[in-house]
Coordinates of C-alpha atoms in Angstrom, one line a residue:
X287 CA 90.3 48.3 18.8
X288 CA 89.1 46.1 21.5
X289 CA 85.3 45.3 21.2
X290 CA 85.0 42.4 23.5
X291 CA 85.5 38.2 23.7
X292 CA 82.6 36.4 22.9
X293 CA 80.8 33.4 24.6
X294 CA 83.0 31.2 21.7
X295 CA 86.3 32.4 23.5
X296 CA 84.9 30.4 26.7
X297 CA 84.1 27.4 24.8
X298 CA 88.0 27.5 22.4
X299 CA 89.5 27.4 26.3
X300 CA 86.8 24.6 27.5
X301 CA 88.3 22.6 24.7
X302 CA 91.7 23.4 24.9
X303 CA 91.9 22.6 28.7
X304 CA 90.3 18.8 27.8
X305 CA 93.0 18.9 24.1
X306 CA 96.2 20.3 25.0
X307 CA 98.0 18.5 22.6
X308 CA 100.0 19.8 19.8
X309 CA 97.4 18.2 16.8
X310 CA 94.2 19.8 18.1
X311 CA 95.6 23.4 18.7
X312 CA 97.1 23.4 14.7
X313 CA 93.7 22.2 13.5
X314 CA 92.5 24.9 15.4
X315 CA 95.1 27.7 15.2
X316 CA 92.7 30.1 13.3
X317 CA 90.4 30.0 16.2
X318 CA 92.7 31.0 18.7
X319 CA 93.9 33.4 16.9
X320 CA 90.4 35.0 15.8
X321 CA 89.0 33.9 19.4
X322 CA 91.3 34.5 21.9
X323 CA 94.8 36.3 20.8
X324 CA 94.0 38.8 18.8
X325 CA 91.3 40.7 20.9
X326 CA 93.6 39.7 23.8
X327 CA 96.5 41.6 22.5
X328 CA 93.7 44.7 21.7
X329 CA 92.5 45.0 25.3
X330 CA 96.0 45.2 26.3
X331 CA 96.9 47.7 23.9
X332 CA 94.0 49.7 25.1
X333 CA 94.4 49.4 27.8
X334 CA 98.0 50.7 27.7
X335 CA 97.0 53.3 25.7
X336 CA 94.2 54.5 28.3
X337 CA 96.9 54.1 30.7
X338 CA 99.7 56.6 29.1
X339 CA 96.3 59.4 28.6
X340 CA 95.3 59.2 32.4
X341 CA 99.0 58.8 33.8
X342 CA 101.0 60.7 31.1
X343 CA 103.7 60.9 33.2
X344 CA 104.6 57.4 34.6
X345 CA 105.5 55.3 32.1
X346 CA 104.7 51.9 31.7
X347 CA 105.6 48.7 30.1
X348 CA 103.4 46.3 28.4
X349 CA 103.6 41.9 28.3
X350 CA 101.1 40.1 26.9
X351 CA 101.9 36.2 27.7
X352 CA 102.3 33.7 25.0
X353 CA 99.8 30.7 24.9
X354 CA 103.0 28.5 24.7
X355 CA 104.2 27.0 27.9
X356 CA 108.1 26.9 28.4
X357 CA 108.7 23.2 27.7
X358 CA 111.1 22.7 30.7
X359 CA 108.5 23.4 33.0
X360 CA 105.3 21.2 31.4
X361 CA 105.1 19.1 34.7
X362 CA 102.8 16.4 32.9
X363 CA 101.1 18.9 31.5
X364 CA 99.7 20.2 28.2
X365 CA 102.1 22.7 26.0
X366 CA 99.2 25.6 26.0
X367 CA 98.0 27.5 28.7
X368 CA 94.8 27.4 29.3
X369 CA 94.8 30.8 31.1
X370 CA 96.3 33.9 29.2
X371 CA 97.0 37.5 31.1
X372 CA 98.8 40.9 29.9
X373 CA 101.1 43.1 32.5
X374 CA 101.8 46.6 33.3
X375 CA 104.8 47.7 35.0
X376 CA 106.8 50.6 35.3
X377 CA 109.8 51.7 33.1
X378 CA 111.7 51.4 36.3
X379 CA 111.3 47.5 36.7
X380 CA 113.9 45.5 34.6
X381 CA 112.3 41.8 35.1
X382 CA 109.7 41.6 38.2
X383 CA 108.0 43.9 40.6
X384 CA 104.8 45.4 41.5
X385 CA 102.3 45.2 38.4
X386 CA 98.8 45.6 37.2
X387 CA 97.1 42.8 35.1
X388 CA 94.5 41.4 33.7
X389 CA 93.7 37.4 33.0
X390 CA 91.0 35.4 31.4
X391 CA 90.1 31.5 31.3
X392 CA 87.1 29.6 30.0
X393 CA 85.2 29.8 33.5
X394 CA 86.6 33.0 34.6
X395 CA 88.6 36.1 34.5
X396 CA 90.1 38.7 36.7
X397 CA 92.3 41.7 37.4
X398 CA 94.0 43.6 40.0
X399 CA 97.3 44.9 40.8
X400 CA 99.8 42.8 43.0
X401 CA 104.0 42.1 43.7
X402 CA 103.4 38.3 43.0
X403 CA 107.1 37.7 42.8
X404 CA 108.7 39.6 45.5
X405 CA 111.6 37.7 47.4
X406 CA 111.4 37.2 50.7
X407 CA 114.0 40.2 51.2
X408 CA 111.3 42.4 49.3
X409 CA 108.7 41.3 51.4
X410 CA 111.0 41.9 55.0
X411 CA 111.4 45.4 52.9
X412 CA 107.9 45.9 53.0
X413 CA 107.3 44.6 56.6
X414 CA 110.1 47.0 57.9
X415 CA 108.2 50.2 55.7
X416 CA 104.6 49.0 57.0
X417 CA 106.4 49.1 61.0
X418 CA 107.7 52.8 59.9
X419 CA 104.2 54.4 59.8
X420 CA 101.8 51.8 60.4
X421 CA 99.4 54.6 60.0
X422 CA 100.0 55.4 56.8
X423 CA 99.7 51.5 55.7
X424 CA 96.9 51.3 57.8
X425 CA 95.0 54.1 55.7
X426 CA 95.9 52.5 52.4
X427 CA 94.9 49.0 53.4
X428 CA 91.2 50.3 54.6
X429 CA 90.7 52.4 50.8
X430 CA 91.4 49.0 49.3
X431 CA 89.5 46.9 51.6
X432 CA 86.1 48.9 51.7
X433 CA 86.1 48.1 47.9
X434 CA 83.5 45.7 48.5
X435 CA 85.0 43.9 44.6
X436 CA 88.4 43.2 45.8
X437 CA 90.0 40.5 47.3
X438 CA 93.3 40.2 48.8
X439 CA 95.6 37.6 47.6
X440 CA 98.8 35.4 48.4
X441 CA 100.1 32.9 50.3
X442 CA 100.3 33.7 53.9
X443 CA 103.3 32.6 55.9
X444 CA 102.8 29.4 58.6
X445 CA 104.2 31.1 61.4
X446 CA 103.4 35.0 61.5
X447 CA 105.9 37.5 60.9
X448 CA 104.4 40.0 63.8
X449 CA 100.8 41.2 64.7
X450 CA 99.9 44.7 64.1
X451 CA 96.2 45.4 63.7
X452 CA 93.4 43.2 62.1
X453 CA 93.7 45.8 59.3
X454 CA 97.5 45.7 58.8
X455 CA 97.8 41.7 59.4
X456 CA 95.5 40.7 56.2
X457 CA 99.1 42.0 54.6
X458 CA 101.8 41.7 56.7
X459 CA 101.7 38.0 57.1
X460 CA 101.9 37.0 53.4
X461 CA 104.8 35.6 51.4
X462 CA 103.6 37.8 48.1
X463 CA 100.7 40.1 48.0
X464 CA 98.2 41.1 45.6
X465 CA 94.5 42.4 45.3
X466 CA 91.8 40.7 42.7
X467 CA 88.7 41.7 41.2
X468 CA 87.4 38.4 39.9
X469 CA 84.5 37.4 37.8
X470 CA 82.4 34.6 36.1
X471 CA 82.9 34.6 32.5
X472 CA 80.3 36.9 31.0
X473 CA 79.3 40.5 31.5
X474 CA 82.0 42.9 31.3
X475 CA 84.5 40.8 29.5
X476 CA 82.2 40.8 26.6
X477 CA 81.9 44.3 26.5
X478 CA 84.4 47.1 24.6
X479 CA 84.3 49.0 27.4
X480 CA 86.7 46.9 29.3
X481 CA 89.3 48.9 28.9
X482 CA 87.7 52.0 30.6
X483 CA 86.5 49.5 32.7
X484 CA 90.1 48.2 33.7
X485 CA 91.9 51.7 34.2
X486 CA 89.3 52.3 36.3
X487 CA 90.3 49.6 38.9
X488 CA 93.8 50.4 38.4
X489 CA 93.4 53.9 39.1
X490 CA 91.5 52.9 42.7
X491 CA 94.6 50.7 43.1
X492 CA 97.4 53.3 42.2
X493 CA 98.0 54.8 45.5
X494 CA 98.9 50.5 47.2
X495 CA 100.9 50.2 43.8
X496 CA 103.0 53.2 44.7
X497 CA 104.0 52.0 47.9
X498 CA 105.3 48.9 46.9
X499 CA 107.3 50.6 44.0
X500 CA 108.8 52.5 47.3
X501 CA 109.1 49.0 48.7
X502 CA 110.7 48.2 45.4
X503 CA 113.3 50.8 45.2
X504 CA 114.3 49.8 48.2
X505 CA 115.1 46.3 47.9
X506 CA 115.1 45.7 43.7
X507 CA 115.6 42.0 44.8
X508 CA 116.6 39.7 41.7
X509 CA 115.2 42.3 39.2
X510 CA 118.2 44.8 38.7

């Protein structure tokens, strides 16, 4: 059971960022593993498990990330990540697709719900389902955005797709979308109630997560 990270799983990132190196992280395996993995993979379980009791009916697939980096891709840097996140996605998504999530670093963590890897033919997908009932989109967009805790997020296009409203353009010019609750290290990722605390947000988020799973459907991109 999941009873919260402690100020010492700031400081075991703090050092790991400045001694990414294979020596340090063996002398200090037990650490990580007390510190930083281990209640990891317990809020994610939790939070799965909260999940499956408040949406028995939509099934979803958990991923906690390793703290190994895939050594084709170190790009000068270290072999551990410094940052470590879990994902929920539905049954229905074979690789990639819309997901919630949840991340933590040594200054920081956050959570949300986003479609971080959509292709660009996912993301003319979703432009084309936004233009067939902007008003729909529009009322979706504004429940998100009068969460005064969330932040939109993505990279936005250098030449516009279209203009449709102030409301609707905060989405429909970005190459990948997602929205962020994000937090100094401290508070609520320290307590066990994180997981409540988590499902919570998800459940606000729910109704923008099941458009893009119609989004999804529609164009399953790389993922099928």
């Amino acid at each position: 059971m999941f009873e919260g990270f402690t100020t010492q799983t700031s400081d075991f990132l703090w050092e790991l960022a400045f001694h990414n190196e294979r020596p340090w992280f063996l002398a200090h395996k037990e650490q990580f593993e007390q510190l930083l993995n281990l209640p990891l993979k317990a809020l994610a379980a939790d939070t799965a498990a909260l999940m499956e009791q408040r949406f028995p009916s939509r099934g979803f697939k958990l991923h906690v990330s390793r703290i190994y980096r895939d050594a084709r891709r170190l790009f000068g840097r270290g072999p551990y990540k410094d940052h470590l996140w879990f994902s929920l996605k539905s049954n229905e998504i074979l690789l990639e697709g819309p997901m919630f999530w949840f991340e933590i670093g040594a200054a920081d963590f956050s959570y949300g719900m986003g479609f971080y890897s959509a292709t660009p033919a996912q993301m003319a997908a979703f432009r084309r389902k936004v233009d067939a009932n902007p008003a729909r989109f529009e009322r979706l967009a504004r429940a998100v955005m009068k969460e005064k805790d969330f932040r939109i997020t993505g990279e936005e296009y250098a030449r516009p797709k279209g203009r449709r409203s102030d409301v609707i353009d905060q989405w429909y010019n970005r190459k990948r979308l997602g929205i962020e609750v994000s937090r100094d290290f401290g508070g609520d990722v320290l307590s066990g109630r994180l997981p409540e605390i988590l499902v919570d947000c998800y459940e606000r988020l729910m109704p923008m997560f099941d458009f893009f799973m119609e989004v999804y459907r529609e164009e399953p991109g790389s993922s099928r």
